[in-house]
Coordinates of C-alpha atoms and ligand atoms in Angstrom, one line a residue:
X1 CA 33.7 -77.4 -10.4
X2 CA 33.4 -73.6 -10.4
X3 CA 31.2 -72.1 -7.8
X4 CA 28.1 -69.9 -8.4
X5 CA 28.2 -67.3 -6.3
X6 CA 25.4 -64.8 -7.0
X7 CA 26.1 -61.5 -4.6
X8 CA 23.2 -60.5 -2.4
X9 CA 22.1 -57.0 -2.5
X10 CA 23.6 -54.0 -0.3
X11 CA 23.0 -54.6 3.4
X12 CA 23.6 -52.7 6.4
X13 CA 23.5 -55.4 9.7
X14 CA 24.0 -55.0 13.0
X15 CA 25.3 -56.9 15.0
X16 CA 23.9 -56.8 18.7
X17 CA 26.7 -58.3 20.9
X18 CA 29.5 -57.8 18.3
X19 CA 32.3 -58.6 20.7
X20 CA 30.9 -62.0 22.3
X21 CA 31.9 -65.3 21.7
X22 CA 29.3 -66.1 18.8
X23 CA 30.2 -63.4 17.1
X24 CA 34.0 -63.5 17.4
X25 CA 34.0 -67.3 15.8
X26 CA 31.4 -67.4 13.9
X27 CA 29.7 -64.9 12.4
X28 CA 32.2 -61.8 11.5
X29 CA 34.3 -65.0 10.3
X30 CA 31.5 -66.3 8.1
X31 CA 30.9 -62.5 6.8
X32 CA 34.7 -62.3 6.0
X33 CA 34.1 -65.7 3.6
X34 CA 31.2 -64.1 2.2
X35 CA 32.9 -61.1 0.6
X36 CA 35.9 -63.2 -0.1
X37 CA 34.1 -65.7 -2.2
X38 CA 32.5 -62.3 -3.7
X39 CA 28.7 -62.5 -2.3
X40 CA 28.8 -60.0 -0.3
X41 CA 28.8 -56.4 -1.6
X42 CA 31.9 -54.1 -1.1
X43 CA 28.7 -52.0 -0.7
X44 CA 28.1 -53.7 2.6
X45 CA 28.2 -52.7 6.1
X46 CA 28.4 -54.0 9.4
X47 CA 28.1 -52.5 12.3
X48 CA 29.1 -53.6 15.8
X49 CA 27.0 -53.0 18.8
X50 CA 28.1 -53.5 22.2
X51 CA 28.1 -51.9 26.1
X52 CA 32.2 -51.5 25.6
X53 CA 33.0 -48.1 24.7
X54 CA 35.7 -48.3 21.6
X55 CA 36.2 -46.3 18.5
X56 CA 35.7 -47.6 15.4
X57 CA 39.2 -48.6 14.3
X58 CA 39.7 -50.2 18.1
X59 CA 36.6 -52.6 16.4
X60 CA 38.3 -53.4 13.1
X61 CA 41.6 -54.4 15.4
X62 CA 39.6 -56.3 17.4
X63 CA 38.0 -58.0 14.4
X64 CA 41.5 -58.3 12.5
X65 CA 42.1 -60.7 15.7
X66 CA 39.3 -62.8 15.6
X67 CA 39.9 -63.1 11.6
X68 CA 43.7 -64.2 12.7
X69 CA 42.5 -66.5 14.9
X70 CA 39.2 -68.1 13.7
X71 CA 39.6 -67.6 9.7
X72 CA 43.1 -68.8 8.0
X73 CA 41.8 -67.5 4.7
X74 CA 42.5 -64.1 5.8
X75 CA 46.2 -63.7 6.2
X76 CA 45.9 -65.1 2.6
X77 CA 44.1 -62.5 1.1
X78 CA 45.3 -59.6 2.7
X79 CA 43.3 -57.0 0.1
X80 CA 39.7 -58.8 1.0
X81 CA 41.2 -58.7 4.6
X82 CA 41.7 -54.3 4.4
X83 CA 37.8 -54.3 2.2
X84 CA 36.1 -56.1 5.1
X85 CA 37.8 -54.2 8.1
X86 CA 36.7 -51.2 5.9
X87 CA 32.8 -52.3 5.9
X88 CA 32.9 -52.3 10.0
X89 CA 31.8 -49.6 12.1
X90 CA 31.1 -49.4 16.1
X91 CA 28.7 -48.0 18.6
X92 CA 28.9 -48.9 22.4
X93 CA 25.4 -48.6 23.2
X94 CA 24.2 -50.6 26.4
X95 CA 20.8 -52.1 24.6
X96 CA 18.8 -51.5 28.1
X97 CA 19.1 -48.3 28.1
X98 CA 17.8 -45.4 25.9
X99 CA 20.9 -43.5 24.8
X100 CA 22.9 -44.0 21.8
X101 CA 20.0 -45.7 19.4
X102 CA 19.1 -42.2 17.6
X103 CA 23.4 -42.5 16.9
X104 CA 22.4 -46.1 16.1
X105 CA 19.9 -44.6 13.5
X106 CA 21.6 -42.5 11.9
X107 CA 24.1 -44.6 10.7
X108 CA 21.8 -47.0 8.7
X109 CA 21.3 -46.0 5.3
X110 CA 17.8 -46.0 4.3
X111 CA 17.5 -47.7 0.9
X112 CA 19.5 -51.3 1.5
X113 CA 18.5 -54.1 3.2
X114 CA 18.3 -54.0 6.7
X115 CA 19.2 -56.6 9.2
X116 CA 19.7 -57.3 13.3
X117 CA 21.7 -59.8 14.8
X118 CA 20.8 -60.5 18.1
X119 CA 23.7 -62.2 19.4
X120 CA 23.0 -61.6 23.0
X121 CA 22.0 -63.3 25.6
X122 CA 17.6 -64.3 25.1
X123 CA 16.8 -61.9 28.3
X124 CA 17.9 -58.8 25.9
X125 CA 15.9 -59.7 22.8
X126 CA 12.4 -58.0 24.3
X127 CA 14.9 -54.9 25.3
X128 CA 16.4 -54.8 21.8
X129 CA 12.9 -55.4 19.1
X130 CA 11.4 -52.9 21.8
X131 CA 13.7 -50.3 20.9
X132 CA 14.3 -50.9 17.6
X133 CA 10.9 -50.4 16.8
X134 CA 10.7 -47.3 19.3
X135 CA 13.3 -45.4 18.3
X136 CA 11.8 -45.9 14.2
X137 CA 15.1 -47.9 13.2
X138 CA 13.0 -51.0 12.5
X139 CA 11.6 -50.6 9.2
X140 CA 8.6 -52.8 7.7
X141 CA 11.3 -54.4 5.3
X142 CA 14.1 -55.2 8.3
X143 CA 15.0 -58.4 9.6
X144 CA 15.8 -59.3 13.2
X145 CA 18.2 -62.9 13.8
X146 CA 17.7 -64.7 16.8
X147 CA 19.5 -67.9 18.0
X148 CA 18.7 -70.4 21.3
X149 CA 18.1 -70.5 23.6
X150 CA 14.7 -69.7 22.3
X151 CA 12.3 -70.0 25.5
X152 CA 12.5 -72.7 27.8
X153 CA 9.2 -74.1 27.7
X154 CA 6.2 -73.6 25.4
X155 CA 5.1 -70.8 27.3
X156 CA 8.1 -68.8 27.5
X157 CA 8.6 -69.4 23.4
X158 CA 5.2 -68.0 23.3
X159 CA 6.1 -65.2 25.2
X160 CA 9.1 -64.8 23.5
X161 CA 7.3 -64.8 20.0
X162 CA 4.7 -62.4 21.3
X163 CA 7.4 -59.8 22.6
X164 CA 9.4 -59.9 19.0
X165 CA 5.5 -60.2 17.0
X166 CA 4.8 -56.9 18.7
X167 CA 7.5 -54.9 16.8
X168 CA 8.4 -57.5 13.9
X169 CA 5.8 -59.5 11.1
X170 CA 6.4 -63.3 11.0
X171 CA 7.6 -63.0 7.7
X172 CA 10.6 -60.5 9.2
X173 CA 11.9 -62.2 12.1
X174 CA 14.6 -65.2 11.2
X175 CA 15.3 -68.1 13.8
X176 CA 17.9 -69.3 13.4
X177 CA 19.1 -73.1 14.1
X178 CA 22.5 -73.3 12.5
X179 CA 22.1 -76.9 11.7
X180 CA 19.4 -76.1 9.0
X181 CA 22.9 -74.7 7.7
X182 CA 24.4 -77.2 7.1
X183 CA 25.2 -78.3 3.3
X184 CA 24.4 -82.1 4.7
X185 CA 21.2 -81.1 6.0
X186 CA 20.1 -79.3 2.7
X187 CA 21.6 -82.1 0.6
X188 CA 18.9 -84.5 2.5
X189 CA 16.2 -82.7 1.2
X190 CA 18.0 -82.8 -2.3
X191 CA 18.6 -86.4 -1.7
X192 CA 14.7 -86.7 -1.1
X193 CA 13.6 -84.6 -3.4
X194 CA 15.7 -84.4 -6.5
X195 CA 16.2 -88.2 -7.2
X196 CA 13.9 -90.7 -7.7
X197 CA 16.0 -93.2 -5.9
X198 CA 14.9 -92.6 -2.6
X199 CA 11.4 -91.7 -2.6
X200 CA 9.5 -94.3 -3.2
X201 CA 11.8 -96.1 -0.4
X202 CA 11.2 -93.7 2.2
X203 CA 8.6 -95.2 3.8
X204 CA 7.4 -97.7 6.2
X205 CA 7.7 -100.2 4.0
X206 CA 11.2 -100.1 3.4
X207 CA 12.3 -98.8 6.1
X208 CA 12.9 -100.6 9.6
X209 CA 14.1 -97.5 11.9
X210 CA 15.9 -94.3 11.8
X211 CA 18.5 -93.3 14.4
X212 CA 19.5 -89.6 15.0
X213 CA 22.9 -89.1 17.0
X214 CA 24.3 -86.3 18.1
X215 CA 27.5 -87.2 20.5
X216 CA 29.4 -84.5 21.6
X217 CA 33.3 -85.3 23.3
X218 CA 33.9 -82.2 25.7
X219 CA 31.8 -81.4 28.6
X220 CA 30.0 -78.7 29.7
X221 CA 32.5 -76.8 30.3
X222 CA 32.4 -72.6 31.2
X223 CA 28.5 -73.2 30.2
X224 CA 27.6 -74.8 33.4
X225 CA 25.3 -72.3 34.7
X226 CA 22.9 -72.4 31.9
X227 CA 23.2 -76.2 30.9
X228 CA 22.4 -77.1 34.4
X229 CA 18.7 -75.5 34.2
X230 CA 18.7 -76.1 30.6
X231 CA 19.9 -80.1 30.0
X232 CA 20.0 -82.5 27.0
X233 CA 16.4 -82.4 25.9
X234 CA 16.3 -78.7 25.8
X235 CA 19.7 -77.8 24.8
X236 CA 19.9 -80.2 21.5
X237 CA 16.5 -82.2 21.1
X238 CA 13.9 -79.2 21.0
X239 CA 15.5 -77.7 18.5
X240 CA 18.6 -79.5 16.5
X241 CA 17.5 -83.0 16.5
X242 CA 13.9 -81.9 15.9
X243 CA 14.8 -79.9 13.0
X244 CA 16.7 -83.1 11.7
X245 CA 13.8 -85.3 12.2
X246 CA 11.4 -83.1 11.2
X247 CA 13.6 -83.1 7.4
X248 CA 14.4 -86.7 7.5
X249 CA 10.5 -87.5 8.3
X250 CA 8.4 -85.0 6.5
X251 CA 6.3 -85.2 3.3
X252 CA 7.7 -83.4 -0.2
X253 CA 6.4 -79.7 -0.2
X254 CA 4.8 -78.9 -3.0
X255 CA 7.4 -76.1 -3.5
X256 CA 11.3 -75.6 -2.1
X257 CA 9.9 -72.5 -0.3
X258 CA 9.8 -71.3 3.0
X259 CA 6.2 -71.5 3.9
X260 CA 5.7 -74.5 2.5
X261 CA 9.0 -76.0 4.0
X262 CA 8.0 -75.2 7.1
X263 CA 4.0 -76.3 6.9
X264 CA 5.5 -80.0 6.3
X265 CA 8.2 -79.5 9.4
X266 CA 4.8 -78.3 11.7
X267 CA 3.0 -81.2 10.1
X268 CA 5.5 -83.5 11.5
X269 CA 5.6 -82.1 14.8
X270 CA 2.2 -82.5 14.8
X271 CA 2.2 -86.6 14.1
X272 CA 4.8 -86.9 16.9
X273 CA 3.1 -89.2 19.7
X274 CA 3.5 -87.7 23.2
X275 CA 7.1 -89.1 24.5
X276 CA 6.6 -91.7 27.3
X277 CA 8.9 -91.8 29.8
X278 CA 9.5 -95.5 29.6
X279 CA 10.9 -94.9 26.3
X280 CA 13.2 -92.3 27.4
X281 CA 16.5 -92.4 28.9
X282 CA 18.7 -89.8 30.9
X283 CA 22.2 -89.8 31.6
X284 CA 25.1 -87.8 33.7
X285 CA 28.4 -88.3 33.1
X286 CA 31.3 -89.1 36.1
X287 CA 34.4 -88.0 36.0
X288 CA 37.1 -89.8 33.8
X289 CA 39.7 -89.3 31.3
X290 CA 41.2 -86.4 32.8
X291 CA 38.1 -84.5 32.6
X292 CA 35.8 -84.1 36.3
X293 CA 32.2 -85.3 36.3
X294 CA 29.1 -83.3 35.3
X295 CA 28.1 -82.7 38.6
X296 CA 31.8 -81.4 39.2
X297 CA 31.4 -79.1 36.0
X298 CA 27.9 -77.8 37.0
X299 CA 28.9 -77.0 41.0
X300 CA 25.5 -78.8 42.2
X301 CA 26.3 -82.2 43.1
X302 CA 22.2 -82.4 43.6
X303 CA 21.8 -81.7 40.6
X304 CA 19.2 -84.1 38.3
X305 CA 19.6 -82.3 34.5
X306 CA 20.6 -84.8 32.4
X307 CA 23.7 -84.4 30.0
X308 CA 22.4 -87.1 28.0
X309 CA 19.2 -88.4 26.7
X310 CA 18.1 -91.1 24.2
X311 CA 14.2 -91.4 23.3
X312 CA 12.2 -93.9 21.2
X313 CA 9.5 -91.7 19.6
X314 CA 7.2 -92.4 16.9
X315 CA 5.7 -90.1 14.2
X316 CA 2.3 -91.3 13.8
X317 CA 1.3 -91.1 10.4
X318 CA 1.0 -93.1 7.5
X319 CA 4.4 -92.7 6.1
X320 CA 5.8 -93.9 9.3
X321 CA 3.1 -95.9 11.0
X322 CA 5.3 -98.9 12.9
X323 CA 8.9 -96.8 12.4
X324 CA 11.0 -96.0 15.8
X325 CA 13.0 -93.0 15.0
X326 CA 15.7 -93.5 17.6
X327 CA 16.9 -90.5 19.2
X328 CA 20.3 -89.8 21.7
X329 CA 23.0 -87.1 22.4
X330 CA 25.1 -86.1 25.2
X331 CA 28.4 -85.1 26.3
X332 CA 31.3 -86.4 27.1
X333 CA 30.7 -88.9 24.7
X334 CA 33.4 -91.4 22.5
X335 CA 33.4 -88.6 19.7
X336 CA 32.5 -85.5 18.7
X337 CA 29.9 -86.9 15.5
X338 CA 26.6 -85.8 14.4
X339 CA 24.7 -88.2 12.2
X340 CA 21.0 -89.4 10.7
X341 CA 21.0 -93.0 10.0
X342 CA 17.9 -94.3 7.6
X343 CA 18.5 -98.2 8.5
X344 CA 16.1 -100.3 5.8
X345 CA 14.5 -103.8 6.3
X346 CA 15.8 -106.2 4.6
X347 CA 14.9 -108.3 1.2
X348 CA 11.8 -110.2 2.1
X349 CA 13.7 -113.8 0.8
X350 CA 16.4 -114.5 1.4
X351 CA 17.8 -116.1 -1.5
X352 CA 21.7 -116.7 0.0
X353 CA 22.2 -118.5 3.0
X354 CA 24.3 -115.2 4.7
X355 CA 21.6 -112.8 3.8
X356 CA 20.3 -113.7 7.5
X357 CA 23.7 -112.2 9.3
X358 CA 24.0 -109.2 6.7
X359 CA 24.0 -106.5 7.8
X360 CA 20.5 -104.1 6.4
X361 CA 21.6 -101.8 4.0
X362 CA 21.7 -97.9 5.9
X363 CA 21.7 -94.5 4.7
X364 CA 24.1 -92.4 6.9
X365 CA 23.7 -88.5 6.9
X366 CA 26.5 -87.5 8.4
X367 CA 26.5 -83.3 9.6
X368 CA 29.8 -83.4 12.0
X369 CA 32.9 -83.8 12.3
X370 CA 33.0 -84.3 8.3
X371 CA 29.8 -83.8 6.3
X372 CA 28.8 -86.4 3.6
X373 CA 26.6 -89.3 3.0
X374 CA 26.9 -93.1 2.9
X375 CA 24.9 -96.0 1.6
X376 CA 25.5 -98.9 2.6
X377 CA 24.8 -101.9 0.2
X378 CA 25.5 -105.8 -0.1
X379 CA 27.7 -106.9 -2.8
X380 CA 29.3 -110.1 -3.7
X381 CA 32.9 -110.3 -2.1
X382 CA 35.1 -110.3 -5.7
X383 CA 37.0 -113.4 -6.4
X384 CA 36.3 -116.8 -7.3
X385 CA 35.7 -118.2 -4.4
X386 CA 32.0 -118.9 -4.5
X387 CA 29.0 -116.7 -3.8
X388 CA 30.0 -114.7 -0.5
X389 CA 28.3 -111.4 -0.2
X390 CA 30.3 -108.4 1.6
X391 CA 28.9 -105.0 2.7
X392 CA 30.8 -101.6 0.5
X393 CA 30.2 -98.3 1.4
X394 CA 28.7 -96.3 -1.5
X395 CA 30.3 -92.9 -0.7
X396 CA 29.2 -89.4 -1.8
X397 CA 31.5 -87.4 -0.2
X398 CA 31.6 -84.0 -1.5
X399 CA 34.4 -83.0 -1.4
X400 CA 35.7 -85.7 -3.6
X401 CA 32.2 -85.5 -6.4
X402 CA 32.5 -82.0 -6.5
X403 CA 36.1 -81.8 -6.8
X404 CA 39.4 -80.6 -5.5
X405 CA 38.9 -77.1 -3.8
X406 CA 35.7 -77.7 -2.8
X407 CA 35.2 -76.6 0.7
X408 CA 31.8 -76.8 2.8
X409 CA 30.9 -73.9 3.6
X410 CA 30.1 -72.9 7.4
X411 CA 26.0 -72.5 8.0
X412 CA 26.2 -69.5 8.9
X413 CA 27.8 -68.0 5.8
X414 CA 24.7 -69.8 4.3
X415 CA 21.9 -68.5 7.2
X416 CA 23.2 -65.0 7.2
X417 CA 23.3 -64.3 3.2
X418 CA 19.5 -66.0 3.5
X419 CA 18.3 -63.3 5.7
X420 CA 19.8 -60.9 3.4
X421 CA 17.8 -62.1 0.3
X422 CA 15.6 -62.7 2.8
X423 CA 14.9 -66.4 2.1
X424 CA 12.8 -68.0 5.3
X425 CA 13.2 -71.4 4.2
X426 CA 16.2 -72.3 6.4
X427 CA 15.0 -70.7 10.1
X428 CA 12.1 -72.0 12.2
X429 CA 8.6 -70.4 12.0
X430 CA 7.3 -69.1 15.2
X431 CA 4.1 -72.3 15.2
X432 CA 7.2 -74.8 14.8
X433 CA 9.0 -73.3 17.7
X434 CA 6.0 -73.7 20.4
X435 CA 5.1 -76.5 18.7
X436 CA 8.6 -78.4 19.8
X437 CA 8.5 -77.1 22.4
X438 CA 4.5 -78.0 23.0
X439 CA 6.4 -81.7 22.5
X440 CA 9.3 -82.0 25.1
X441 CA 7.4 -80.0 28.0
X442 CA 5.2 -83.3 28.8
X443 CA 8.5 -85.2 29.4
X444 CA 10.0 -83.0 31.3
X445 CA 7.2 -82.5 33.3
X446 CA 7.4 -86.2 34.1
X447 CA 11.0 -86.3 34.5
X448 CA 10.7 -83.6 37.8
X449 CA 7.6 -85.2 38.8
X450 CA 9.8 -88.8 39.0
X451 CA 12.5 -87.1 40.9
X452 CA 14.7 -89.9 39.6
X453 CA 18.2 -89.3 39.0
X454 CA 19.9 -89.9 35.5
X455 CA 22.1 -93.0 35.0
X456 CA 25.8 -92.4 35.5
X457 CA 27.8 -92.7 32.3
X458 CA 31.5 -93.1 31.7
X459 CA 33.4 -90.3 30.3
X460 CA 34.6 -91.5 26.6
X461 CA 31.8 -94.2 26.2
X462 CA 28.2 -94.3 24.1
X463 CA 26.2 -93.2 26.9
X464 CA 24.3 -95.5 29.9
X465 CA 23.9 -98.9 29.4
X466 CA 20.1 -98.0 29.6
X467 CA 20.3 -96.2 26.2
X468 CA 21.5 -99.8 24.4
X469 CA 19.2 -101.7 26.1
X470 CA 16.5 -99.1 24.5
X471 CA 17.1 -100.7 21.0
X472 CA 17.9 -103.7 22.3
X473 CA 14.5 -104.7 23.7
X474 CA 13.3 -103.6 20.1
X475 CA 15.9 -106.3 18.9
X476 CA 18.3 -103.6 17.0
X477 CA 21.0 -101.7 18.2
X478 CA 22.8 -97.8 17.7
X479 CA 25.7 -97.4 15.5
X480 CA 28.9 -96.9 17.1
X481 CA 29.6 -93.3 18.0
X482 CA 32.8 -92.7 16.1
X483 CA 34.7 -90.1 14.5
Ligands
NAP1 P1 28.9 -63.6 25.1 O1 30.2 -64.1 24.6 O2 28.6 -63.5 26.5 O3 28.6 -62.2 24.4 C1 27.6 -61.4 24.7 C2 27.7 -60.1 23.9 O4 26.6 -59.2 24.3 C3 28.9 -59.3 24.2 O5 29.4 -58.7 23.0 C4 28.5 -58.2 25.2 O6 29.4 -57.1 25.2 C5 27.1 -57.9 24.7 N1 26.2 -57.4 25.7 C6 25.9 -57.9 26.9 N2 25.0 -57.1 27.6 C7 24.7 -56.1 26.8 C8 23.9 -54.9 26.9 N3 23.2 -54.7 28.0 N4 23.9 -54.0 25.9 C9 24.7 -54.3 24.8 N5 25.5 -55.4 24.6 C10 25.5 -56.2 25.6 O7 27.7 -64.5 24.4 P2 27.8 -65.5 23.1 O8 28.4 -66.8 23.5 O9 28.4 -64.7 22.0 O10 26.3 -65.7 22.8 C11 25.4 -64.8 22.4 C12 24.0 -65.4 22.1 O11 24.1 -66.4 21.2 C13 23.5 -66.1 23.4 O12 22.1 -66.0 23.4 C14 23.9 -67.5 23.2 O13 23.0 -68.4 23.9 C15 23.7 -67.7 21.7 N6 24.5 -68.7 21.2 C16 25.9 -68.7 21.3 C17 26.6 -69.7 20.7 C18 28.1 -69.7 20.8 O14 28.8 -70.5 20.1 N7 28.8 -68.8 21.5 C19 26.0 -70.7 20.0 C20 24.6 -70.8 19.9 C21 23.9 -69.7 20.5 P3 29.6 -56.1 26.4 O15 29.8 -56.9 27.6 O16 30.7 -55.2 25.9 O17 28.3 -55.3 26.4

């Protein structure tokens, strides 16, 4: 299949914290694939922006590194390689200061698109729209990028959406939540949308439960600090499993744009019934498998932040009225796997005698470590040997459909040529944001409140026992966590 690749329009973009981690893996490599698949404009610049002081060409050998070492494709295609390192340019400016942004200026041309990447640390985002806007650099057409943690509460989101709506429009300000990038996650909303299969299924009435997983195998790691006063709830549920939910469970917009996209996300948000704390679970990993324990990792062995959680919540709306979407992630889990899993009742008679045991047929979504989607469907098990039914896996992998070559691409090639066309669709309005947040604050309110400590959990297991026994009391039970 030959890919359509439509290039996006001149851009200049800079990128605040050019030489961090973030930037370094992800997004100078996902630029590099942009211009190599031939969407982004030899016209194109990017600029760096950090507190080091180096020259231009120390930048491009700095970037050349991270290419080598995060992006194969680029010691094959050594000519895109020398026109990408040619699009780069530095400035060390130290953003909470007022020196070097008139320098910062005057490097942006005035009649292509615009765009800031703040890939900085959430205190420096105020600091950084601030002067932008001071110093005239933002312009009424320029973007601004900005990635989580986004607040830590409702109130700081509002805060923070306050300090960027002072120098930034709504309609200029992207969010980003790099699982909306995904090619799974958009191919849901195709699945929805664009067949006629699913919809009428996608209900209450066909549907006994959802489950939405995201296990994760390392640790905490060198991120201790801001885990430890962050935890599961924040860190994955406010804002990734949320956004899958919100996808999985909203109503079809009247159009595939990005204010409509987003009213049905906010609609959902809306429906979700406060989270009770009997339906929630918390859990801390101990040491195991070579690795220490979270309490180890974080340096507080007081510590009460959970490093996983697993939540029964309901949306409360027609569509959904009576259907637990089932809820977990953590660390230190069996496998690194991220997956939706649309589990449907079963036929209403049973017709052959092993319909009772067979398993319901289920939709899996699957974002990580693989992307693709399964159904799962009853068939008779071939051969003459009378009518026993087996379960197949109907499999719509896409890298086999769409053909040898095929690769999927990393969200954030997709996110950051959207806020150059400057499609919204993909990032979280500023409502949704304190509106998810407006959601998990309750909980976590009762959590400290409690003072109870979360459930130890084996390193290289599913989680606390407590987590099973959460679908278990409903009489269903979690897929295994496997890669
Ligand atoms: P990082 O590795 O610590 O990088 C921070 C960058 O900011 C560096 O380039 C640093 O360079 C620059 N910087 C710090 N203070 C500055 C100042 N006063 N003026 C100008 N530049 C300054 O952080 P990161 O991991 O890349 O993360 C960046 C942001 O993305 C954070 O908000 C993080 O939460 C978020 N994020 C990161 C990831 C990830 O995979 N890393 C994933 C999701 C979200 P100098 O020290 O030279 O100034």
């Amino acid at each position: 299949m030959v890919s359509r690749v439509i290039p996006v329009n001149p851009f200049d973009l800079v990128i605040f914290g050019a030489t961090g981690d973030l930037s370094r893996r992800k997004l100078l490599p996902a630029l590099f694939r942009r211009m190599l698949d031939g969407q982004m404009p030899i016209e194109a610049r990017i600029i760096g922006v950090a507190r080091s002081k180096m020259s231009g060409k120390d930048f491009q050998g700095f970037v050349r590194e991270a290419l080598a070492e995060f992006e194969p494709e680029a010691a094959k295609a050594p000519e895109v390689l020398e026109a990408f390192l040619a699009a780069l340019d530095y400035l060390a400016v130290d953003v909470k200061g007022d020196a070097g942004w008139a320098a910062l200026g005057k490097k942006l041309r005035p009649d292509v698109v615009r765009a800031f990447y703040l890939s900085v640390g959430p205190s420096l985002f105020g600091e950084i729209a601030t002067r932008l806007s001071r110093h005239g650099i933002a312009t009424p057409d320029s973007r601004i990028v900005v990635e989580k943690p986004l607040g830590h509460d409702r109130a700081s989101a509002e805060a923070l959406n306050a300090q960027l709506g002072k120098c930034f429009a709504e309609r200029q300000v992207y969010r980003i939540d790099h699982y909306l990038g995904k090619e799974t996650v958009q191919n849901l909303m195709a699945l929805r949308f664009a067949n006629a299969l699913f919809e009428p299924l996608w209900n209450s009435h066909y549907i006994d439960h959802v489950q939405i997983t995201v296990a994760e195998s390392i640790g905490v790691e060198g991120r201790g600090a801001y885990y430890d006063h962050s935890g599961a709830l924040r860190d994955m549920v406010q804002n990734h499993i949320m956004q899958l939910l919100c996808l999985t469970a909203m109503e079809p917009p009247a159009k595939f744009n990005a204010d409509f996209v987003r009213d049905e996300k906010l609609k959902v948000i809306r429906a979700l019934e406060p989270l009770r704390p009997e339906d929630s679970v918390r859990g801390q990993y101990r040491a195991g498998g070579g690795g220490a324990s979270y309490l180890e990792h974080v340096g507080n062995p007081e510590s009460h932040t959970e490093s996983f959680v697993a939540l029964k919540v309901a949306v409360d709306n027609w569509r959904w009225a009576g259907v637990p979407f089932y809820l977990r992630t953590g660390k230190r889990l069996r496998a690194r796997m991220s997956e939706i899993v649309v589990v449907f009742k079963r036929p209403p008679h049973a017709i052959f005698p092993e319909m009772a045991t067979q398993a319901p047929n289920e939709l899996v979504i699957r974002l990580q470590p693989d992307e693709g989607i399964t159904l799962h469907m009853t068939i008779k098990e071939p051969g003459p040997g009378g009518m026993r039914l087996t379960e197949v896996p109907l499999d719509m992998s896409f890298a086999e459909a769409l053909g040898e070559g095929h690769r999927a691409p990393d969200a954030y090639e997709r996110l950051l040529m959207d806020v150059i066309r400057g499609d919204q669709t993909l990032f979280m309005r500023g409502d949704e944001l304190e509106e998810a947040w407006g959601w998990v604050d309750p909980l976590e309110a009762a959590w400290e409140e409690s003072n109870e400590k979360p459930k130890p959990y084996d390193a290289g297991g599913s989680g606390p026992e407590d987590a099973l026994a959460l679908l278990h009391r409903d009489g269903r039970k979690w897929r295994e966590i496997e890669s």
